Coordinates of C-alpha atoms and ligand atoms in Angstrom, one line a residue:
X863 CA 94.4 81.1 183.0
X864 CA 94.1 81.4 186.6
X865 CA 97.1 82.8 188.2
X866 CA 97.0 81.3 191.5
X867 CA 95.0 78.3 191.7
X868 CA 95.2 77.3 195.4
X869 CA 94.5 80.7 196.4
X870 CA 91.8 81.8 193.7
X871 CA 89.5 78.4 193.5
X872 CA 90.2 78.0 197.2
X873 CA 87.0 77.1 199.7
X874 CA 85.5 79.1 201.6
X875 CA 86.3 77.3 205.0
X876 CA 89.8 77.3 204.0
X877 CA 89.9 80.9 203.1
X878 CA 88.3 81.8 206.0
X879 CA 91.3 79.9 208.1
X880 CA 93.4 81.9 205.7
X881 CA 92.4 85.1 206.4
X882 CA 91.8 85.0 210.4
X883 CA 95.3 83.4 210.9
X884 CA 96.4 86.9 208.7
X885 CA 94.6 89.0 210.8
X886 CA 95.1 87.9 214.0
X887 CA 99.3 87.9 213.3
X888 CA 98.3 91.7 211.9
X889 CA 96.5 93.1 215.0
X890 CA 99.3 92.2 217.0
X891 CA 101.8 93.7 214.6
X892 CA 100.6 96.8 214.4
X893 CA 99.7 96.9 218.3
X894 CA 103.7 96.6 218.6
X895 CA 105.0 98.5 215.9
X896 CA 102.4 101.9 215.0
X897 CA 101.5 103.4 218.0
X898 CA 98.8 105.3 216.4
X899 CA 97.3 101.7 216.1
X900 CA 98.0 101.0 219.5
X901 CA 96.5 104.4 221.1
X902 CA 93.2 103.3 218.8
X903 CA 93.2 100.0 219.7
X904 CA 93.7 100.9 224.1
X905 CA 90.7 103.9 223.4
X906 CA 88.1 101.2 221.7
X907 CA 89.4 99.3 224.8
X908 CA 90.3 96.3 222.1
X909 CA 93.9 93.8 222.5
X910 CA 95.1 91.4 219.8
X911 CA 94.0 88.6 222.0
X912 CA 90.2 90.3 221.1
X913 CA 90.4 88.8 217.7
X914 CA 89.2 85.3 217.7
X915 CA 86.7 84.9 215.2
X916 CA 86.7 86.9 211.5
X917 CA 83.7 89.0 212.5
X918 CA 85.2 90.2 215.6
X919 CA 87.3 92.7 213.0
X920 CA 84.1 94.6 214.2
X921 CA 85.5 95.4 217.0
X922 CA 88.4 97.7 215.6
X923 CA 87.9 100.7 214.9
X924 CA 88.1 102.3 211.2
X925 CA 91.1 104.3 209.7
X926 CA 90.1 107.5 207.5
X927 CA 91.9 109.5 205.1
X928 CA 91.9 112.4 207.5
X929 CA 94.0 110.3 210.0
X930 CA 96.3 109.1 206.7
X931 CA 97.2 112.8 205.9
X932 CA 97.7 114.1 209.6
X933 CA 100.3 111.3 210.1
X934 CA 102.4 112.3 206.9
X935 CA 104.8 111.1 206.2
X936 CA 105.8 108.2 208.6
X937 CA 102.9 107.8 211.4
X938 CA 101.3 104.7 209.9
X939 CA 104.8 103.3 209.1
X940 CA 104.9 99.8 210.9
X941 CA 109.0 99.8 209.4
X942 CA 111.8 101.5 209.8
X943 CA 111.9 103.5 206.9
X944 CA 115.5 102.1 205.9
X945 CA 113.5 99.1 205.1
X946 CA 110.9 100.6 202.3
X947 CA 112.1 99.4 198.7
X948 CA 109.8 102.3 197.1
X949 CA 107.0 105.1 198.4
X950 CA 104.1 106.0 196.9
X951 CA 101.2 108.8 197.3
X952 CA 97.7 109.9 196.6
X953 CA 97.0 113.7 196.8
X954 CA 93.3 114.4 197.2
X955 CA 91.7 118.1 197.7
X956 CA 93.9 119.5 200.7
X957 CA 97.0 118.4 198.5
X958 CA 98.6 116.8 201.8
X959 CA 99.4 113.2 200.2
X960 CA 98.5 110.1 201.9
X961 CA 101.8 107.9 201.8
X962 CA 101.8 104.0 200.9
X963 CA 105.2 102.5 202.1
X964 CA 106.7 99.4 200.5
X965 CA 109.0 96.4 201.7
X966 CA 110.4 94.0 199.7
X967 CA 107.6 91.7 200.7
X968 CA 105.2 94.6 199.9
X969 CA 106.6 94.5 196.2
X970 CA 105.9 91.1 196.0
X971 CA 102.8 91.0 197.0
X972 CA 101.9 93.8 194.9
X973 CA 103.0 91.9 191.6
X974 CA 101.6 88.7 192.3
X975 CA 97.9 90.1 192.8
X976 CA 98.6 92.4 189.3
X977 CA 100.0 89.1 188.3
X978 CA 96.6 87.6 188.5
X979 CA 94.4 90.4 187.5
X980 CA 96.3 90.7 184.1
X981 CA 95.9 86.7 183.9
X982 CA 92.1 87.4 184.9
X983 CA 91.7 89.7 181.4
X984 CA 93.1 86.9 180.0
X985 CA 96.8 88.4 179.6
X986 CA 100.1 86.1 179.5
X987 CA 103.4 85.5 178.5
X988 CA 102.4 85.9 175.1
X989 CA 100.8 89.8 175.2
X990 CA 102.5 92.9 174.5
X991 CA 100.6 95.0 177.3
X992 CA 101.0 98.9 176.3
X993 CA 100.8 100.6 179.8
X994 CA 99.9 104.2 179.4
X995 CA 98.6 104.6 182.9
X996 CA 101.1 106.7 184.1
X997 CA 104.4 106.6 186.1
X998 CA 105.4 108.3 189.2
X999 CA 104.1 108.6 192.6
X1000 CA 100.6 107.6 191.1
X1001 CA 100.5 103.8 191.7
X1002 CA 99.0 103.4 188.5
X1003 CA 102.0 103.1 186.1
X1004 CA 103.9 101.3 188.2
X1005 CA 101.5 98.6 189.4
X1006 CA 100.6 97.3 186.3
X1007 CA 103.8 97.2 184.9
X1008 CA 104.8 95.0 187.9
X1009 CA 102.0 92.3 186.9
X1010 CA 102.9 92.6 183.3
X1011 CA 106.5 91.6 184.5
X1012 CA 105.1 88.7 186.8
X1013 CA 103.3 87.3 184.0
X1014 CA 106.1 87.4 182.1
X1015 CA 104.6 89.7 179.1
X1016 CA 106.1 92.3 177.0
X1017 CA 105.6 96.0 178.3
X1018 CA 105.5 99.1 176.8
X1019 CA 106.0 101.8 179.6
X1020 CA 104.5 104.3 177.3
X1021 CA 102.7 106.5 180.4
X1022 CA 100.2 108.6 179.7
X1023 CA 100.0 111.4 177.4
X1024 CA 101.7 112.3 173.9
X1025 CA 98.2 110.0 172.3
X1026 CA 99.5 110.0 168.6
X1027 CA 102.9 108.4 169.5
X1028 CA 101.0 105.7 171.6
X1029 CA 98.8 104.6 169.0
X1030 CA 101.9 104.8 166.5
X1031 CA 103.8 102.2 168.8
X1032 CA 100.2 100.6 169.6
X1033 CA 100.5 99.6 165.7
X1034 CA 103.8 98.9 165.4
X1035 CA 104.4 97.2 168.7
X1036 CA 101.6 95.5 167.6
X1037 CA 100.3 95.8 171.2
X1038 CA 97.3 93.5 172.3
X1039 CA 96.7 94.6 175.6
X1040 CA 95.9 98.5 176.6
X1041 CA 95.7 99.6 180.5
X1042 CA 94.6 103.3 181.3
X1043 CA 92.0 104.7 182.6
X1044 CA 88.3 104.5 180.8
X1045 CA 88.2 108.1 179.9
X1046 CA 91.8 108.2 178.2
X1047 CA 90.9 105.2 175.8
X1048 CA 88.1 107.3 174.4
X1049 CA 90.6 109.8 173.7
X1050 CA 92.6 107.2 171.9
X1051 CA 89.9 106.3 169.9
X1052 CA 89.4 109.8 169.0
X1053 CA 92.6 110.5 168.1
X1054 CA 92.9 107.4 166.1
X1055 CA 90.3 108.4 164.0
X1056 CA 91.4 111.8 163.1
X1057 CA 95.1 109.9 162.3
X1058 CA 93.2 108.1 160.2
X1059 CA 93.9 104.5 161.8
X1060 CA 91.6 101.7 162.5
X1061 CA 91.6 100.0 165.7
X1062 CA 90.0 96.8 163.8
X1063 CA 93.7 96.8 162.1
X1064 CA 95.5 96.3 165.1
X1065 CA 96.2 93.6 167.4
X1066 CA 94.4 94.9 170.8
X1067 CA 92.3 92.2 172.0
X1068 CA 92.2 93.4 175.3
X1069 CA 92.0 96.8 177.8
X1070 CA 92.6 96.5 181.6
X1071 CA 90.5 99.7 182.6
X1072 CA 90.5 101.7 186.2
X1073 CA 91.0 104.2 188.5
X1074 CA 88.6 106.4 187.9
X1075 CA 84.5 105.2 188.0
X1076 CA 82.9 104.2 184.5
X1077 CA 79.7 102.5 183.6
X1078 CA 78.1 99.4 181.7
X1079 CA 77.3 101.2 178.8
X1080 CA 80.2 103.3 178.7
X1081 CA 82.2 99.6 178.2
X1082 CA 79.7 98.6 175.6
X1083 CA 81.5 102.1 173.8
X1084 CA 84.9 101.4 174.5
X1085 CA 84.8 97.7 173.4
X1086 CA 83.1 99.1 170.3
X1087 CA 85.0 101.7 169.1
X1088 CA 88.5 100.0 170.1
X1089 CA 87.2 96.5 169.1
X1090 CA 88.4 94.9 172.0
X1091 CA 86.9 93.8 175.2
X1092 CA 87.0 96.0 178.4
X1093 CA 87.9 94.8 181.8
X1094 CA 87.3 96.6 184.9
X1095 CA 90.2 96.9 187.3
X1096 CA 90.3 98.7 191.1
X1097 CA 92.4 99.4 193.7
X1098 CA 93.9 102.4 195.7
X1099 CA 96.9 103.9 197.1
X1100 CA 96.3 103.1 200.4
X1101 CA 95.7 100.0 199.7
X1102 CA 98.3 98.5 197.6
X1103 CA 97.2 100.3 194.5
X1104 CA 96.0 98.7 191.4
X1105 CA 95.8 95.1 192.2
X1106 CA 92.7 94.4 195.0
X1107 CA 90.0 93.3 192.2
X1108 CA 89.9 92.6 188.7
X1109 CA 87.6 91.5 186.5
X1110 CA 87.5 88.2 184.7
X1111 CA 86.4 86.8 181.5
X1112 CA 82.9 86.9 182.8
X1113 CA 82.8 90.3 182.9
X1114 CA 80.4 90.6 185.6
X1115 CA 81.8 91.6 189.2
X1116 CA 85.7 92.2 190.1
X1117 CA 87.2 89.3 192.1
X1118 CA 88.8 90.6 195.3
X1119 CA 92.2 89.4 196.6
X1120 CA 91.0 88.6 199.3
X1121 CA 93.9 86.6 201.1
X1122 CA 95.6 90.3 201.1
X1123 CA 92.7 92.5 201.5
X1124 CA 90.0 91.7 203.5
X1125 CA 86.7 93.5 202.8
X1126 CA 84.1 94.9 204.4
X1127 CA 80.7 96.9 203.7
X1128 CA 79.4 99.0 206.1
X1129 CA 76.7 101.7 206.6
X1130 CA 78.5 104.9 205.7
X1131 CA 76.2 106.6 208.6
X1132 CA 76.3 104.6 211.4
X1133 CA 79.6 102.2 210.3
X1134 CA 77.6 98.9 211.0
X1135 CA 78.9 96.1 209.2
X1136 CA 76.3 95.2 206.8
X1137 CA 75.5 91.4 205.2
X1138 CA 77.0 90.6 201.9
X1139 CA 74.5 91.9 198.7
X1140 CA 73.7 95.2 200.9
X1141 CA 74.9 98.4 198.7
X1142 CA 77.2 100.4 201.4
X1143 CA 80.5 101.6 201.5
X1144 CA 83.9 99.4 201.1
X1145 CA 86.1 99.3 203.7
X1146 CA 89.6 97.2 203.6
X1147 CA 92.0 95.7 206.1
X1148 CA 95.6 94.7 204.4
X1149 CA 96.1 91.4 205.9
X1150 CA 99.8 91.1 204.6
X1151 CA 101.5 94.6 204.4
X1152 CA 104.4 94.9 206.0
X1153 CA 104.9 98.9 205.2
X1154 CA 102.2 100.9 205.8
X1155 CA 99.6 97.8 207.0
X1156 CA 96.1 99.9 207.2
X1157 CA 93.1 98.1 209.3
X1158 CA 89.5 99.1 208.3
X1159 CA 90.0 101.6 206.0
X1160 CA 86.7 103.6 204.6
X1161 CA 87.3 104.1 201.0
X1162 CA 84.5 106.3 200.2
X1163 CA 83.4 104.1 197.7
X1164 CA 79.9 102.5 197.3
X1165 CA 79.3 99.1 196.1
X1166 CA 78.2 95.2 197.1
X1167 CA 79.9 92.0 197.5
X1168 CA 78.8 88.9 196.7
X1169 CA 79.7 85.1 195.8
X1170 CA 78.5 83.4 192.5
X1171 CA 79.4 80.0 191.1
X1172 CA 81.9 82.2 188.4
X1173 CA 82.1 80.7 184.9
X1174 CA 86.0 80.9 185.1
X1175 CA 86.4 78.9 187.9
X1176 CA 87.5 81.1 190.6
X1177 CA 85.9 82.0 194.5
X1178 CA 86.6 84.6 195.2
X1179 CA 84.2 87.3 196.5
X1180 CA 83.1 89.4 194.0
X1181 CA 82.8 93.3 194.3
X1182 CA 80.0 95.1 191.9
X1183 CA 81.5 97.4 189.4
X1184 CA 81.3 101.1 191.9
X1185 CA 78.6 102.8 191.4
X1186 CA 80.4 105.7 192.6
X1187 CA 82.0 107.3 195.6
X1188 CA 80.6 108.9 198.9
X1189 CA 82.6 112.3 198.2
X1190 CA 80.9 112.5 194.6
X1191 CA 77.1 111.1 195.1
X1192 CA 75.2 114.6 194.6
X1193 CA 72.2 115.0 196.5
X1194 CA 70.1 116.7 194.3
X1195 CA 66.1 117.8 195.9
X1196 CA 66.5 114.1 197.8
X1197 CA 67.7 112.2 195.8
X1198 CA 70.8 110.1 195.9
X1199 CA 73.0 110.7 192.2
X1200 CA 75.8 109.2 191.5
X1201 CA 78.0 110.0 188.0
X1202 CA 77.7 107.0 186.8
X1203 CA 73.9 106.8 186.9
X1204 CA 74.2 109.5 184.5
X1205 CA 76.7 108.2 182.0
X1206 CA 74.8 105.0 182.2
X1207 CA 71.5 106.8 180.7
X1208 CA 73.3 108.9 178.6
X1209 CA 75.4 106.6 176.6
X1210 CA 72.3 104.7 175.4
X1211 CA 71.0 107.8 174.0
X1212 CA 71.7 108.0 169.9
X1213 CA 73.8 111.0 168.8
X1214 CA 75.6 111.9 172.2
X1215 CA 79.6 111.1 172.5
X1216 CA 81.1 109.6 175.3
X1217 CA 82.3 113.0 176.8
X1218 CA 80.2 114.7 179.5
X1219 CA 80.3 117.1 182.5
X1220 CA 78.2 117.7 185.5
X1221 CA 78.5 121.6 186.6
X1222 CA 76.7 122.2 190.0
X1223 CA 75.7 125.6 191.5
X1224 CA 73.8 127.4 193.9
X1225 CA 71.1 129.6 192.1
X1226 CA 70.2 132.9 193.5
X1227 CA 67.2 131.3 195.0
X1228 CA 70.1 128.8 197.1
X1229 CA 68.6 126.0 195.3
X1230 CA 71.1 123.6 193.9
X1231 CA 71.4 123.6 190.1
X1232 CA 72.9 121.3 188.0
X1233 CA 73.6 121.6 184.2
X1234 CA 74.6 118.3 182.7
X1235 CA 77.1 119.4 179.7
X1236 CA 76.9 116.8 177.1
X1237 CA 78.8 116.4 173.7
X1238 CA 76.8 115.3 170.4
X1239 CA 77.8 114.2 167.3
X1240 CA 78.9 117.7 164.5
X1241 CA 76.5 116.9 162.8
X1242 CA 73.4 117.5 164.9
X1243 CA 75.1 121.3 164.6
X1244 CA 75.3 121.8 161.1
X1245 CA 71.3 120.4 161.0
X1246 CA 68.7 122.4 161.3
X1247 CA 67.8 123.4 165.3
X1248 CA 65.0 121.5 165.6
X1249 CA 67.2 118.2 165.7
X1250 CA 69.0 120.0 168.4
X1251 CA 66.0 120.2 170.2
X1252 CA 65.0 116.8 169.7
X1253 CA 67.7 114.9 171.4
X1254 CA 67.7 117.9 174.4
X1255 CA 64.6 116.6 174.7
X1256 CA 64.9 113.2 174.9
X1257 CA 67.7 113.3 177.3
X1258 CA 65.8 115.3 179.4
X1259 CA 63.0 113.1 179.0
X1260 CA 65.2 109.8 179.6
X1261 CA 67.0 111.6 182.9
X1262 CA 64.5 112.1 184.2
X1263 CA 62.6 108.7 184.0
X1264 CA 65.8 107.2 185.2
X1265 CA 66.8 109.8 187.9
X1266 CA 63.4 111.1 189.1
X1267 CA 64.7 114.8 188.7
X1268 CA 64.9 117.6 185.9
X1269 CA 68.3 118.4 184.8
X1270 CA 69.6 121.2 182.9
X1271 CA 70.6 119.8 179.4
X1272 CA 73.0 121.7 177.8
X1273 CA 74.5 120.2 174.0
X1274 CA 77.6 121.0 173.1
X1275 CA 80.0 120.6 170.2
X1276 CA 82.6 117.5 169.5
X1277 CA 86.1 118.2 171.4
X1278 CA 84.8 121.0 173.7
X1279 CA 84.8 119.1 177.1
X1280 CA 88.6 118.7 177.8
X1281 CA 90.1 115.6 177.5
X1282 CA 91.6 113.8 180.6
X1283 CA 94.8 111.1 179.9
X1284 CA 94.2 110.1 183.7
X1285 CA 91.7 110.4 186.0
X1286 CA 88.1 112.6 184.1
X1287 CA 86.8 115.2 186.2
X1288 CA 83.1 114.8 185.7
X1289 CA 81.5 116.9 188.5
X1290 CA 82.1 120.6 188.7
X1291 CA 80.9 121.6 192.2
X1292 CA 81.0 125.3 192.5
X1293 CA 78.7 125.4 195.2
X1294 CA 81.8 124.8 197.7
X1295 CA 83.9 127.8 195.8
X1296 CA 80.9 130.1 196.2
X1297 CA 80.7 129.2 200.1
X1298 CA 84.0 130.7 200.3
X1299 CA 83.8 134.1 198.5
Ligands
DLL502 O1 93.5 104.9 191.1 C1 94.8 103.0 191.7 C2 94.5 102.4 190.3 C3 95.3 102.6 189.3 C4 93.3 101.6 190.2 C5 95.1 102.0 188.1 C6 93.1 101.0 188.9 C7 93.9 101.2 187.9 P1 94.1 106.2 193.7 O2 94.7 107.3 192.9 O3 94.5 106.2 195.2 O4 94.5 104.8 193.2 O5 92.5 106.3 193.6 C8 91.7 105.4 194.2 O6 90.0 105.7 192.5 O7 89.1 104.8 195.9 C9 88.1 104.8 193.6 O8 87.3 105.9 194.1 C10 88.7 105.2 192.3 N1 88.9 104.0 191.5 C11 89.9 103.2 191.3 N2 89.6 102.1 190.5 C12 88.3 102.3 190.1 C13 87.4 101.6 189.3 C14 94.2 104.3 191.9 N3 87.8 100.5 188.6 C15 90.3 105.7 194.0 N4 86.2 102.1 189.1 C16 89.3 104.7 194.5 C17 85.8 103.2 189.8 C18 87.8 103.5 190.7 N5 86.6 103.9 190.6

């Protein structure tokens, strides 16, 4: 069911209107009420009355994380902070948190795009939707549970963590949709097995999957070992939080709200805006926030936008599943690596699990080295060593053809990469920790 009709199957003239009317009334807003807007804006030498067409958005300049964290807590606040309903924040590396701000209006907002991503994976009034993404000042937990409530569904504010009691109340609740991140329903799975349980039992049809990046075949895994079908969902704190695309029943691209947040891809070097299909990096204007509204913001992450006459009706623009994120593509002799490259070869590959970790160093000869840590099925350890050997070799083999480089293989045994119930930490760089001794 499509949440929204008018605005999801709406025309492209029409949404055009939509979104210039937004973002004309937003450049003036923040030119009056964030000075930090309005010192950027007289700099670039840009006013509000600049903004006539959508592609003049050019003309203003980008906002960074950098600038997020070193106006914490309330320089990006276009409110007075008496008027924020709730507060949210995303620590990165430094650990100073960027801060999302919500109104009222904010909160609404916020549930009706969740609202429609849950009705995109095919969620309704009729699902029990067991949310184990969790709660707090990650936007996670509380995001979803906000469209669960705007589509009027059951939820179970499980959180994340304590795995046996969530598939206990996963059969008893006799939940039908799961949202967490990728990673964590793997856990599940693996968990359910040693309790003995059988997903095909239950009455999961459906998991609403994000926050962290995943890959093609690593859905092709989930929907097989939880028997359900896998949808990919994105957002970010700064953003809104869970809630700017989803996927829908077509599996293939995540419709963007696009009346809320306008998008953008740009070269990550020289921040030109590029035409839609090119790969480059997202960027986002939120055309409706009322808290902490955030024009042009660079998000790091890599992917392409395009338009197809979608299957379930909507118009969206599309995103393409990310292929990863600025801060984690490795560049390894040359080449451009992203994590999910990896995963993508690796979960096609008989015998390996789902579980993985990248470890990059500097070897004495201050050439980078990466060992690519990868978990295969017990029994390949009880067998003789040769089959060991086999499947080093083919994943070696199969990198490589994919990659163009020579990785490290290194197998290891079932359960020894630990086990994330957020967001997996794939990449080990300790090339940065070596800098610093
Ligand atoms: O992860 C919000 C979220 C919660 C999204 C639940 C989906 C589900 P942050 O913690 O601020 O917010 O992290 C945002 O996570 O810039 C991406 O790099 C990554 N990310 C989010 N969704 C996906 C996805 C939440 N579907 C950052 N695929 C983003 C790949 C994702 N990466």
């Amino acid at each position: 069911m499509i949440w929204n009709k008018k605005i999801e199957t709406m025309n492209r003239e029409e949404m055009k209107r939509l979104q210039l009317e937004k973002l004309q009334d937003l450049v003036q807003y923040v030119y009056e009420k964030v000075p930090f807007y309005k010192e950027k804006f007289d700099a670039a030498g840009v006013k509000p009355s600049d903004i006539k067409t959508l592609s003049d958005i050019a003309k203003l300049p980008f906002t960074t994380k950098d600038e997020m964290r070193e106006t914490y807590p309330y320089g990006l606040l276009a409110c007075k902070p008496e008027e924020l309903r709730e507060i949210h924040t995303s620590s990165g590396t430094t650990g100073t948190p960027v801060v999302a701000g919500y109104t009222e209006n904010d909160r609404t907002l916020w549930k009706e795009v969740m609202g429609r991503c849950l009705a995109m994976a095919g969620g309704s009034k009729d699902d029990v939707v067991q949310n184990a993404y969790g709660y707090g000042m990650f936007t996670g937990g509380l995001g979803v549970h906000y469209g669960a409530e705007a589509i009027g569904a059951t939820v179970l504010p499980v959180s994340s963590g304590n795995t046996k009691r969530q598939l206990t109340f996963m059969r008893d609740f006799k939940s039908t949709i799961l949202t967490c991140t990728p990673s964590y329903s793997l856990f599940m799975a693996e968990v359910a097995g040693e309790m003995g349980m059988d997903f095909k039992t239950f009455d999961l049809k459906a998991g609403i999957f994000g926050a962290e990046p995943w890959s093609d075949n690593m859905r092709v895994e989930i929907e097989h070992k939880l028997n359900i079908k896998a949808y990919d969902i994105y957002g970010l704190t700064e953003i809104i939080g869970p809630g700017v695309s989803c996927e829908c029943e077509a599996q293939n691209g995540l419709h963007i709200n696009e009346d809320y947040f306008y998008p953008e891809i740009i070269n990550p070097e020289t921040g030109e805006v590029l035409p839609e299909g090119e790969k480059g990096e997202l960027v986002f204007t939120t055309l409706s926030r009322e808290g902490t509204p955030i024009i042009r913001y660079r998000t790091r992450d890599i992917t392409w936008l395009f338009h197809d006459s979608c299957s379930c009706g909507r118009t969206t623009v599309k995103m393409h599943r990310l292929l990863g994120r600025n801060d984690d593509m490795m560049i390894l002799r040359g080449v451009n690596i992203f994590p999910s490259q990896i995963e993508n070869v690796l979960m096609q590959i008989e015998g390996t699990e789902p579980h993985y970790q990248i470890i990059i160093d500097r070897s004495k000869t201050h050439l980078d080295h990466v060992e690519l840590q990868v978990e295969v099925e017990g029994r390949l350890f009880s067998d003789e060593t040769k089959n060991l050997e086999k499947i080093r070799d083919i994943i070696h083999n199969e990198m490589k053809q994919a990659l163009g480089i020579s990785l490290d293989i290194k197998l290891v045994e079932p359960k020894s990469i630990e086990r994330s119930m957020g967001k997996a930490k794939r990449v080990i760089d300790k090339r940065d920790t070596e800098k610093e001794k």
